[in-house]
PDB file of C-alpha atoms and ligand atoms in Angstrom:
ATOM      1  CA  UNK D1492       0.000   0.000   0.000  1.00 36.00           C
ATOM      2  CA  UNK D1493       1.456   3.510  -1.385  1.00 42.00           C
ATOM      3  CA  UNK D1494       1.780   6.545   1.499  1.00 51.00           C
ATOM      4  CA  UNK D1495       0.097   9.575   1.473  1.00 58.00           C
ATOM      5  CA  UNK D1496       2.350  12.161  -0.203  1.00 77.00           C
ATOM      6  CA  UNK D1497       1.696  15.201   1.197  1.00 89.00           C
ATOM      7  CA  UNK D1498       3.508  17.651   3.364  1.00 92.00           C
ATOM      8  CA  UNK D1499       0.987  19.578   4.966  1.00 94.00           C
ATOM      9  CA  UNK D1500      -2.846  19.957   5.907  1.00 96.00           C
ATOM     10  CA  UNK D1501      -4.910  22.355   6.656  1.00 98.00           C
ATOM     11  CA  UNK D1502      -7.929  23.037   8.504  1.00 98.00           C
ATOM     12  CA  UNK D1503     -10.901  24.744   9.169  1.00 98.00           C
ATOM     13  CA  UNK D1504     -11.865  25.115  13.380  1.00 96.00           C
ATOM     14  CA  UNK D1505     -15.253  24.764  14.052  1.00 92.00           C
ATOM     15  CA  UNK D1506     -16.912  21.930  13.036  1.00 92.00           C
ATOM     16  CA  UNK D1507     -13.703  20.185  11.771  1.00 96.00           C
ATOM     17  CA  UNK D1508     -11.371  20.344  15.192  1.00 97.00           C
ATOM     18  CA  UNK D1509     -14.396  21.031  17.204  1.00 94.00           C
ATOM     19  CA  UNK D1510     -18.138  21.445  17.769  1.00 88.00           C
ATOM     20  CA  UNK D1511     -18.967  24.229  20.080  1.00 82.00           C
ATOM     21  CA  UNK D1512     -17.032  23.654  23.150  1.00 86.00           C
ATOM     22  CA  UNK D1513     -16.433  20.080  22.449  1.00 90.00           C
ATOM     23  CA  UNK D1514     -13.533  18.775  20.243  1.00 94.00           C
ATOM     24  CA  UNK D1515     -13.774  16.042  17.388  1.00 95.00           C
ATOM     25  CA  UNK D1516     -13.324  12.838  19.103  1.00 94.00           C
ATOM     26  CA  UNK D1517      -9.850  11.850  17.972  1.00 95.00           C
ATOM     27  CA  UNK D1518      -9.052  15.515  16.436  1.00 97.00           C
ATOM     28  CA  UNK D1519      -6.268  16.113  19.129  1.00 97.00           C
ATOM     29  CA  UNK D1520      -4.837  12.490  18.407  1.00 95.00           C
ATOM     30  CA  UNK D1521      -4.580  13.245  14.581  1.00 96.00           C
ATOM     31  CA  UNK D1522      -2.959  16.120  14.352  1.00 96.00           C
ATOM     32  CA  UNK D1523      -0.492  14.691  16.759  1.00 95.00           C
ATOM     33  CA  UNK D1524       0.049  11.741  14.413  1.00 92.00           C
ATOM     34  CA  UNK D1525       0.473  14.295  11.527  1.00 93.00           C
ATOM     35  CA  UNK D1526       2.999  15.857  13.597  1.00 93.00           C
ATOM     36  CA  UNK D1527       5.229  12.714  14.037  1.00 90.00           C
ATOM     37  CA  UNK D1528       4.680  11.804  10.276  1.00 87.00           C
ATOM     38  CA  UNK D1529       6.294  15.129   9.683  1.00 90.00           C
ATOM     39  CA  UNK D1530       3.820  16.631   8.011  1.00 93.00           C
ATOM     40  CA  UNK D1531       2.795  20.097   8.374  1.00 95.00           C
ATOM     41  CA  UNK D1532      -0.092  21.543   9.886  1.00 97.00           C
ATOM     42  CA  UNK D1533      -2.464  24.817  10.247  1.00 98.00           C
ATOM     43  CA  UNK D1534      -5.874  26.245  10.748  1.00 98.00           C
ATOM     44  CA  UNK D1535      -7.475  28.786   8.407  1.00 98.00           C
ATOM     45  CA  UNK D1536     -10.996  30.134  10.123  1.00 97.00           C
ATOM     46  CA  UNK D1537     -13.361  32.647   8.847  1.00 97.00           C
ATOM     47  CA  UNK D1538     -14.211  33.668  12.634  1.00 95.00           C
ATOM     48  CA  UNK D1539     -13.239  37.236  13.291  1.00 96.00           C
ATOM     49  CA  UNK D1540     -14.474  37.161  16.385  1.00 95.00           C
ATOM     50  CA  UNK D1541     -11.514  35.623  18.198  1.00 94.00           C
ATOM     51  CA  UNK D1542      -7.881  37.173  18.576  1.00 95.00           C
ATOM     52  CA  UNK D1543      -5.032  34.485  17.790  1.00 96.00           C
ATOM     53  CA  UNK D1544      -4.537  34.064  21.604  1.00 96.00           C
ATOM     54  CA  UNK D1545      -8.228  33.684  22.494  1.00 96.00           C
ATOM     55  CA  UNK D1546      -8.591  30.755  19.500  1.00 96.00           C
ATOM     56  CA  UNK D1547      -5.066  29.242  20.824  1.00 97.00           C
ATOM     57  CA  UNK D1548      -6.204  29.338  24.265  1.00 97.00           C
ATOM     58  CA  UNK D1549      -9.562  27.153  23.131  1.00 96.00           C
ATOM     59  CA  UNK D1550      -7.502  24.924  21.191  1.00 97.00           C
ATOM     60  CA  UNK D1551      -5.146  24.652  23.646  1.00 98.00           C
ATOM     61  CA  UNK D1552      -8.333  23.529  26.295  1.00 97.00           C
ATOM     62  CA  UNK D1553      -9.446  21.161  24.011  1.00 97.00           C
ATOM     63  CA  UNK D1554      -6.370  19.325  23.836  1.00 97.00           C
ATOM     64  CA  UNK D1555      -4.858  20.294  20.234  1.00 98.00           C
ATOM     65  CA  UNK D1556      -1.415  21.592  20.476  1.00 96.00           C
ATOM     66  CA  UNK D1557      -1.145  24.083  17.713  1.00 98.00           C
ATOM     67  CA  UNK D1558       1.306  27.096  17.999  1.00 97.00           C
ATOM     68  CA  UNK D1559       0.256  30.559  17.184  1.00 95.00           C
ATOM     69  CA  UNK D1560       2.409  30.845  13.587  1.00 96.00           C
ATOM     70  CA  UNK D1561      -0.180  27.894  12.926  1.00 98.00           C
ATOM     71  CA  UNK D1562      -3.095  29.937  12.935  1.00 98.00           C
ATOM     72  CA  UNK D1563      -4.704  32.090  10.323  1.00 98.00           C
ATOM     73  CA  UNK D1564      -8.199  34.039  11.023  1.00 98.00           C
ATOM     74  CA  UNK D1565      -9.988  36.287   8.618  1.00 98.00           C
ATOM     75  CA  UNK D1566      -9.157  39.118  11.397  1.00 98.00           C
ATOM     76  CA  UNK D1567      -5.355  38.389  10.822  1.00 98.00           C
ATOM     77  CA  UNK D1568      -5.750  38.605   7.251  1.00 98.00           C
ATOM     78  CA  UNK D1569      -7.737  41.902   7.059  1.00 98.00           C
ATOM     79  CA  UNK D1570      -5.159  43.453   9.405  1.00 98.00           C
ATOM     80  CA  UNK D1571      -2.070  42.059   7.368  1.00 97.00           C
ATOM     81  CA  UNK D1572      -3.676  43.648   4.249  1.00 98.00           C
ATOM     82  CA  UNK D1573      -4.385  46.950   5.253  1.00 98.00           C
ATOM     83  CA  UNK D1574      -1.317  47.113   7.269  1.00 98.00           C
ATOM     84  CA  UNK D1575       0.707  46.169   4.213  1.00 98.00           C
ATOM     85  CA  UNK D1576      -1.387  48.716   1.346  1.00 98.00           C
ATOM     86  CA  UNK D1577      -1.130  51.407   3.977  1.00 98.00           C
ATOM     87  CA  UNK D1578       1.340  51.611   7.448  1.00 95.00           C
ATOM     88  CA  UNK D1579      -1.358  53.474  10.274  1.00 96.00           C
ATOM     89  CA  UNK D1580      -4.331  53.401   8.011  1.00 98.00           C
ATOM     90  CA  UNK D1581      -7.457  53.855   9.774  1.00 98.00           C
ATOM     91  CA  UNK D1582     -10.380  51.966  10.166  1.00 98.00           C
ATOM     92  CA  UNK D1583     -13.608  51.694  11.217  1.00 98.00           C
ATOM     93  CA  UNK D1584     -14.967  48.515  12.556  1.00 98.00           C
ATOM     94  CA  UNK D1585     -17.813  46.416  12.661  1.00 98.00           C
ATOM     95  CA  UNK D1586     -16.684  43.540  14.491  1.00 98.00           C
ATOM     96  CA  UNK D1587     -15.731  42.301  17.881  1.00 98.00           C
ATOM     97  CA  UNK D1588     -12.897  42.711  20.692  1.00 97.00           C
ATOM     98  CA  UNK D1589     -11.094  39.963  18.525  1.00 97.00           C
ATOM     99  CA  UNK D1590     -10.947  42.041  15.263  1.00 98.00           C
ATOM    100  CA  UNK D1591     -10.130  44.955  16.901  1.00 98.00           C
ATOM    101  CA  UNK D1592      -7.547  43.155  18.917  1.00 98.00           C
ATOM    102  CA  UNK D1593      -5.443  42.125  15.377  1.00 98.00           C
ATOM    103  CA  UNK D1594      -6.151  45.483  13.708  1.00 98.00           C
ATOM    104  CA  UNK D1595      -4.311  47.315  16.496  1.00 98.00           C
ATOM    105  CA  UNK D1596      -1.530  44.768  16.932  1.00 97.00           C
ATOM    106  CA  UNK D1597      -0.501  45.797  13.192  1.00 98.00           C
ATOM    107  CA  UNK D1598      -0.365  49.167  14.326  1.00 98.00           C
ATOM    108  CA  UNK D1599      -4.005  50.624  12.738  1.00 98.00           C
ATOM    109  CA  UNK D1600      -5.782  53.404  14.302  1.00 98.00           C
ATOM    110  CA  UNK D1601      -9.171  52.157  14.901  1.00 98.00           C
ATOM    111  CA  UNK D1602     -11.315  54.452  14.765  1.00 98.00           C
ATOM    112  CA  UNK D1603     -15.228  55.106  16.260  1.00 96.00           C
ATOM    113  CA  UNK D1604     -16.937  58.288  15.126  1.00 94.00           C
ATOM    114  CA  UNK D1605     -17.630  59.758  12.047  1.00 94.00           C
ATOM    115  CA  UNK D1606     -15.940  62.747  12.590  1.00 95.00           C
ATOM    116  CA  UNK D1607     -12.567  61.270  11.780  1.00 96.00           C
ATOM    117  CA  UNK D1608     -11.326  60.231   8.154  1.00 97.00           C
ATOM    118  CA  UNK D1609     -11.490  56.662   7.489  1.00 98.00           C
ATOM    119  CA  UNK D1610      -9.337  55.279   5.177  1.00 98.00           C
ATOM    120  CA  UNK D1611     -11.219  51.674   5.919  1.00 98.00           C
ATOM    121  CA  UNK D1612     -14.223  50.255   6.968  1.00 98.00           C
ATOM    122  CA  UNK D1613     -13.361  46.396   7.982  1.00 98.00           C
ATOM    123  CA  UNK D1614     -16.939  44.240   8.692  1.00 98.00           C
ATOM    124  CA  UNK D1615     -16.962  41.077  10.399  1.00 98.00           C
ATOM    125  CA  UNK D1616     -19.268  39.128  12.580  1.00 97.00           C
ATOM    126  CA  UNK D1617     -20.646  41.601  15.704  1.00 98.00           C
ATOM    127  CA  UNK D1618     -22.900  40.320  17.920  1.00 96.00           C
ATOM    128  CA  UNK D1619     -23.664  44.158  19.302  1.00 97.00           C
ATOM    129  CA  UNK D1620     -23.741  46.199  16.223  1.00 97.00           C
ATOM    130  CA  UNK D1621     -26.256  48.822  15.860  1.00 97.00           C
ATOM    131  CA  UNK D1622     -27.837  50.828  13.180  1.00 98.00           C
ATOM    132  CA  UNK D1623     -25.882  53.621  14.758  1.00 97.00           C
ATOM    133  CA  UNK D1624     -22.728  51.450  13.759  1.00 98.00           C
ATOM    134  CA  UNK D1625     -23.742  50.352  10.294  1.00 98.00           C
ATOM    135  CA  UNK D1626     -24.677  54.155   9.577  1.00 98.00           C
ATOM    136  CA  UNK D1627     -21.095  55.157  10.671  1.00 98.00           C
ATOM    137  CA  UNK D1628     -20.026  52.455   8.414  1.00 98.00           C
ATOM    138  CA  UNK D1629     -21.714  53.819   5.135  1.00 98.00           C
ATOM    139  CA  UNK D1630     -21.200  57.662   5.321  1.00 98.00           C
ATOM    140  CA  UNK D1631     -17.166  56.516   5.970  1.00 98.00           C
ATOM    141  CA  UNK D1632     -17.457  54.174   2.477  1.00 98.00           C
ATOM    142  CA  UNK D1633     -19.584  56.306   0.535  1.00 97.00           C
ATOM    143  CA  UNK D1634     -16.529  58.877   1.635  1.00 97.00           C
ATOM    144  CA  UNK D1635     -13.927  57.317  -0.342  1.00 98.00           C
ATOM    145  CA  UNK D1636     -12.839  54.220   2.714  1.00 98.00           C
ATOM    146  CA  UNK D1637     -12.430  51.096   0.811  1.00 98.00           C
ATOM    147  CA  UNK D1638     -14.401  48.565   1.751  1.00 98.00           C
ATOM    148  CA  UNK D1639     -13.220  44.943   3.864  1.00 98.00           C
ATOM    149  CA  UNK D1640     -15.363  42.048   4.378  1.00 98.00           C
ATOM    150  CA  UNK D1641     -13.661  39.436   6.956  1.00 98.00           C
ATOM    151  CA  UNK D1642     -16.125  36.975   5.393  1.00 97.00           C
ATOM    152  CA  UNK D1643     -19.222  36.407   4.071  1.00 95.00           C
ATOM    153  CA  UNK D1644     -20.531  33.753   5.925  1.00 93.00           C
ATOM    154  CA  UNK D1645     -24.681  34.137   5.975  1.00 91.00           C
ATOM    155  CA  UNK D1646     -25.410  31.690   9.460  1.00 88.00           C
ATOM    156  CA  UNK D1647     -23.554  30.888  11.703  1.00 84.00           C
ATOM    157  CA  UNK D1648     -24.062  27.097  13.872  1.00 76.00           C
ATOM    158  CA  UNK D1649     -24.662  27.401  17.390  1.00 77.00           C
ATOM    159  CA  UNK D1650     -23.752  24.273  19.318  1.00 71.00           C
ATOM    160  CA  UNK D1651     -27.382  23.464  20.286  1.00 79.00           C
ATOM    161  CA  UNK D1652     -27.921  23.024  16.605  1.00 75.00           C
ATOM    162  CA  UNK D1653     -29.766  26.552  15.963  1.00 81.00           C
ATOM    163  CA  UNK D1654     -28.004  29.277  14.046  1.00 85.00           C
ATOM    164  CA  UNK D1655     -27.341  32.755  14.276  1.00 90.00           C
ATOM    165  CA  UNK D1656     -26.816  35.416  11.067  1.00 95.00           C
ATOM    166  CA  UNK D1657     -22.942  35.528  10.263  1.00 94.00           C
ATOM    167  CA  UNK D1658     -20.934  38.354   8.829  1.00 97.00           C
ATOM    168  CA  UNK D1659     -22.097  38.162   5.809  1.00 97.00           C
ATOM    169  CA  UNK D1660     -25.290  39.065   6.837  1.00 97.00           C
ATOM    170  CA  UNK D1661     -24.146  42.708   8.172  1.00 98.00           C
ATOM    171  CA  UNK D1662     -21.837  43.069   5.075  1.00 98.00           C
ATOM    172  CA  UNK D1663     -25.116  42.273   2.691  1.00 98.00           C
ATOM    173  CA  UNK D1664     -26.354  45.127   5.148  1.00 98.00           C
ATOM    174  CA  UNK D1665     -23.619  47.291   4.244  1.00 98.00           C
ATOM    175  CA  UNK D1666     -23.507  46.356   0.407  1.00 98.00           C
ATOM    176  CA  UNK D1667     -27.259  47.303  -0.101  1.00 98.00           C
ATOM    177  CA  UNK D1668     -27.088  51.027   1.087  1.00 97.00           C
ATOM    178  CA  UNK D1669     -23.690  51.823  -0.272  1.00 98.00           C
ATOM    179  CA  UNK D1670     -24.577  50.226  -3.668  1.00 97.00           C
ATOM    180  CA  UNK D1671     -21.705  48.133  -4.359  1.00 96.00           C
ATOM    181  CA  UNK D1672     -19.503  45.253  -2.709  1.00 97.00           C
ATOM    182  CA  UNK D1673     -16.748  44.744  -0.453  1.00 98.00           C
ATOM    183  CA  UNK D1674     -13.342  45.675  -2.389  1.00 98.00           C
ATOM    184  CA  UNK D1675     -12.017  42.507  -0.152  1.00 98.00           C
ATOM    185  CA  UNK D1676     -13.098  39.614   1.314  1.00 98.00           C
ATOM    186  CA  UNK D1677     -10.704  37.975   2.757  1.00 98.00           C
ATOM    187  CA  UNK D1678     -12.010  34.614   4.094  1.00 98.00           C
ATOM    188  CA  UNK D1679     -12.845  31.771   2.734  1.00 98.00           C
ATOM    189  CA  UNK D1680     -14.259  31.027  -0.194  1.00 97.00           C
ATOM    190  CA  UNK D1681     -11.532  33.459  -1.499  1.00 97.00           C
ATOM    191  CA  UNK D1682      -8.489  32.384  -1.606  1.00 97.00           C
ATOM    192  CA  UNK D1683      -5.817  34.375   0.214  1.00 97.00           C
ATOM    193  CA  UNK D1684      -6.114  32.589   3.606  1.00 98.00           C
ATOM    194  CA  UNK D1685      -4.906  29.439   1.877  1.00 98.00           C
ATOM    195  CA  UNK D1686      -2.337  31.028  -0.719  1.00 98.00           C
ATOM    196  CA  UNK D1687      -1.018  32.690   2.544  1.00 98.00           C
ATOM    197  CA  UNK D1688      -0.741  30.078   5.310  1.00 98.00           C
ATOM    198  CA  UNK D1689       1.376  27.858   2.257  1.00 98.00           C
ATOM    199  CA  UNK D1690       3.148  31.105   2.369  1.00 98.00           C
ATOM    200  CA  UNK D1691       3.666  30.461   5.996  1.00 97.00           C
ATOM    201  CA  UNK D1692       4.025  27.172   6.915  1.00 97.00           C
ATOM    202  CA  UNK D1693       6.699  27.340   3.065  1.00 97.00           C
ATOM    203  CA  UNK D1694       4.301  24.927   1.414  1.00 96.00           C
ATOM    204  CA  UNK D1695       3.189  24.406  -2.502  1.00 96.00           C
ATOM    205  CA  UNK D1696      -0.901  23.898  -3.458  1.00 96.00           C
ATOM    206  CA  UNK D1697       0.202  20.164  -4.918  1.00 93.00           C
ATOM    207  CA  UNK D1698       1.368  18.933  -1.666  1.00 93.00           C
ATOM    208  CA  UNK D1699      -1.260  19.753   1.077  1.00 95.00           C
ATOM    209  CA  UNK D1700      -4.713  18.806   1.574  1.00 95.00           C
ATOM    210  CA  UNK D1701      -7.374  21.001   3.234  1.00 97.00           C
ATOM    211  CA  UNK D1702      -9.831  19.499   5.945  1.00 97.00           C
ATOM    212  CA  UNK D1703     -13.174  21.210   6.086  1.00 97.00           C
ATOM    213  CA  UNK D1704     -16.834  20.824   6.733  1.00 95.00           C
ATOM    214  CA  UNK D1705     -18.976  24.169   4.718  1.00 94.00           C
ATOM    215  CA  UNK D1706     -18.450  23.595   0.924  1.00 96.00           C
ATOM    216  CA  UNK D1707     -19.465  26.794  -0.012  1.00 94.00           C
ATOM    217  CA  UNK D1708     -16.674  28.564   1.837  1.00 96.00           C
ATOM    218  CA  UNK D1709     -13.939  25.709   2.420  1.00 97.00           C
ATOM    219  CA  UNK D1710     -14.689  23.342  -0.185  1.00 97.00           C
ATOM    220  CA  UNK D1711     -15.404  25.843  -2.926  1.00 97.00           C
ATOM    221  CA  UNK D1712     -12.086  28.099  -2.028  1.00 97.00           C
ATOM    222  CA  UNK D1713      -9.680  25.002  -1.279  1.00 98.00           C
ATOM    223  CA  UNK D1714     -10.546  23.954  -5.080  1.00 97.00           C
ATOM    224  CA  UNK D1715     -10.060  27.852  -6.101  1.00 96.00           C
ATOM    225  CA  UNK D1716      -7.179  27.884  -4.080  1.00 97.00           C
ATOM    226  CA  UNK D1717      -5.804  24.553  -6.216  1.00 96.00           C
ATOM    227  CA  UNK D1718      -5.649  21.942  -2.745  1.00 96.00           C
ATOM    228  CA  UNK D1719      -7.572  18.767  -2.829  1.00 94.00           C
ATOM    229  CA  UNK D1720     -10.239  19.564  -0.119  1.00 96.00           C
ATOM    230  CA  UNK D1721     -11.385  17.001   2.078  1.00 96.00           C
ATOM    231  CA  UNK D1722     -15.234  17.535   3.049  1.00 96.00           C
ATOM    232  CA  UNK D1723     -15.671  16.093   6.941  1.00 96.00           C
ATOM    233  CA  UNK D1724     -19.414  14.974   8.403  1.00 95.00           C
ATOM    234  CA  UNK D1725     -18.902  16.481  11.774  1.00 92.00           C
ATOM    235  CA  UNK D1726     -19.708  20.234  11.009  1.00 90.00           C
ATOM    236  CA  UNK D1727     -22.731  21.806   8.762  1.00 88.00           C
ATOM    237  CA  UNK D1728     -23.303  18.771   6.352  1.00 91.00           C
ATOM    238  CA  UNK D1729     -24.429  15.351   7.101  1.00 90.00           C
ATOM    239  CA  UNK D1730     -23.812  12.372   5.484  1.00 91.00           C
ATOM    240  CA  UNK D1731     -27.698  12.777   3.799  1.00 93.00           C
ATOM    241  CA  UNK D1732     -27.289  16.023   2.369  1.00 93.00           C
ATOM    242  CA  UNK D1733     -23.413  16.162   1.026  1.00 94.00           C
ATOM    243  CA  UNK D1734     -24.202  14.819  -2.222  1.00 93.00           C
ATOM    244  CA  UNK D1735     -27.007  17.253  -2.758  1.00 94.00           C
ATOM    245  CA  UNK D1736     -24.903  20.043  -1.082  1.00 95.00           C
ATOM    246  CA  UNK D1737     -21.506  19.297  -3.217  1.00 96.00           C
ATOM    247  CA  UNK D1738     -23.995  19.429  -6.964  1.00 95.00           C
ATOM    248  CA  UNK D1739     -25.820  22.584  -5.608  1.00 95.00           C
ATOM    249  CA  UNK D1740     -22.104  24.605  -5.276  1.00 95.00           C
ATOM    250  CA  UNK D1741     -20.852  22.662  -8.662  1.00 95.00           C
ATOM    251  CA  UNK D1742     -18.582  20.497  -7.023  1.00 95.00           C
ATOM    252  CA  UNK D1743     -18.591  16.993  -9.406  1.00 92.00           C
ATOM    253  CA  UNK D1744     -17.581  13.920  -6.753  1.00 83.00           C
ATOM    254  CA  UNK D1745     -14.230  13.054  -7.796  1.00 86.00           C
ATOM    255  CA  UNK D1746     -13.256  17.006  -6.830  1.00 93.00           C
ATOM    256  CA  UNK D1747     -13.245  16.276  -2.891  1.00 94.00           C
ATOM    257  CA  UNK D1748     -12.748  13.111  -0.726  1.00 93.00           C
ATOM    258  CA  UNK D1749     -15.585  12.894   1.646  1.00 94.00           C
ATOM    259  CA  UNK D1750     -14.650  11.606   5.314  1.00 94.00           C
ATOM    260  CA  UNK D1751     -16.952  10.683   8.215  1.00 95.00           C
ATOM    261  CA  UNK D1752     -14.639  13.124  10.760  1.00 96.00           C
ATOM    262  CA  UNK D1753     -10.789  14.558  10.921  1.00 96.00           C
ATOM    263  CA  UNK D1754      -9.488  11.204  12.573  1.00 94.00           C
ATOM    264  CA  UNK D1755     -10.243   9.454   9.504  1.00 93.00           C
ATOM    265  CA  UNK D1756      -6.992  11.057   8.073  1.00 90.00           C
ATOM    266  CA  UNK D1757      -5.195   8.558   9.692  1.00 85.00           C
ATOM    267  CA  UNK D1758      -6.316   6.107   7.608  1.00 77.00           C
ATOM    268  CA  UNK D1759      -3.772   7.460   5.027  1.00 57.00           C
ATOM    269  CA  UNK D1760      -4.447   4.444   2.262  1.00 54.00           C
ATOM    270  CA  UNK D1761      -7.977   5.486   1.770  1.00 51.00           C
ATOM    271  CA  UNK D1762      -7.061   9.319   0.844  1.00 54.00           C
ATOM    272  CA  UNK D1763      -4.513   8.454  -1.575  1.00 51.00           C
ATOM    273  CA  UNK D1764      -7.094   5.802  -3.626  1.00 47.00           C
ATOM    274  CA  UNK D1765      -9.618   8.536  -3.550  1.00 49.00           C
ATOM    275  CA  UNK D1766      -6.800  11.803  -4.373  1.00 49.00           C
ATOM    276  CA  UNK D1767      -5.302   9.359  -6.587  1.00 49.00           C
ATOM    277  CA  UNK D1768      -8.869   8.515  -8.354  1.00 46.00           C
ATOM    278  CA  UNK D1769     -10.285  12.510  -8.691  1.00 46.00           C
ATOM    279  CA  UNK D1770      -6.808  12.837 -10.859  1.00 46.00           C
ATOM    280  CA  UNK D1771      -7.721  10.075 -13.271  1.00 41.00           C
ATOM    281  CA  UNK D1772      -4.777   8.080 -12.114  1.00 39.00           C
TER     282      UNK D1772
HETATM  283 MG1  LIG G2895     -16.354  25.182   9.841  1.00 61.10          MG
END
């Protein structure tokens, strides 16, 4: 039986590592055994809501032993991209402590009135905002600040099984009374959170798989992004709808290898039959 040839894999948090406040039973134990194989490993999340010490601190609880240079949130990435078109730019949020947290640790000025210039108006999931805060948000982009979308996630799961409206929804907000959309979104199903954790963790597309469990965001961006997704049970989709979820986006079969949950990695034999397969081989 052939090895898996890879060097690294990704993955999404929630859903894929964990559910809520629970992890994936034997999430911890794979990523340890990916560890010892040698192979690479790091999380790309659309959450904004969490700074990278707050989501290293849960990991950390749950038993996963991921280091902070492992970690990329849609927060990170909005603040690395601003930082790096414009040093002190400022910005006007619509997000939580999180966001704000990893806009001011790349040394932006964020910003809260209207009175002050903007140069950007960054919108991610925020559980508080107001109309107040979305009015702010408009007058500043309909003033010349470009526009930054964390994500674009619609719901978001709650652990009980309900959901709650994601970013997306508050960007849609935005996107209606300014009349056009975000200049940048960085999450997922875009590709930059991929393109740069490879970046990071000094990795090409051809030798990493990504591990997620929403195939309009991870699915649909890891095959953008050129990295054979794998497509886990454990998060939004169930083993009854992921057929009907994968034609809906496009996605033909042999594009992802769908897994009950993360510790099915391990079974290394399996992924390359199926990788191996959805490249005619
Ligand atoms: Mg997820």
């Amino acid at each position: 039986m052939r090895k898996l040839s890879i060097n690294g894999c990704l993955f999404d948090a929630d859903g894929v590592l964990y559910r809520g406040s629970e992890p994936i039973k034997g999430g911890p134990e794979t990523i340890k055994f990916l560890r010892e194989k040698g192979i690479k490993v790091g999380i790309i999340t659309n959450n904004s809501t969490r700074d990278r010490e707050s989501l290293l601190e849960k990991l950390h609880a749950l038993g996963y032993d991921f280091r902070a240079d492992e970690i990329l949130s849609s927060a990170m990435m909005a603040a690395e991209t601003i930082a790096s078109e414009k040093r002190n730019a400022s910005v006007f949020v619509i997000g939580e402590q999180g966001l704000v947290n990893e806009l001011k640790r790349a040394n932006l000025q964020v910003i809260t009135s209207e009175n002050e210039k903007a140069d950007y108006v960054v919108v991610g999931l925020d559980r508080q905002c107001t109309y107040a805060k979305l009015k702010i948000a408009m007058n500043h982009i309909m003033n010349g600040a470009k526009f930054i979308a964390t994500n674009t996630d619609l719901t978001l799961p709650q652990a009980n099984g309900s959901f709650i409206p994601g970013a997306g929804a508050l960007v849609s907000a935005l996107t209606a009374s300014v009349g056009k959309e975000p200049d940048l979104i960085c999450g997922k199903p875009s590709p930059f959170l991929y393109t740069r954790m490879l970046e990071k963790l000094n990795l090409k597309k051809e030798e990493v798989i990504f591990v997620g469990d929403r195939v309009e965001t991870d699915i649909k961006g890891s095959i953008v992004a050129g990295i054979h997704p794998i497509l886990v049970l454990t998060g939004v989709v169930s083993r009854e709808t992921a057929d009907n979820v994968l034609m809906k986006n496009g996605i033909k079969p042999n594009q992802v290898t769908v897994l009950p949950s993360i510790k099915e990695i391990i079974s290394l034999e399996r992924i390359v039959s199926l990788t191996d397969n959805a490249q005619g081989k």
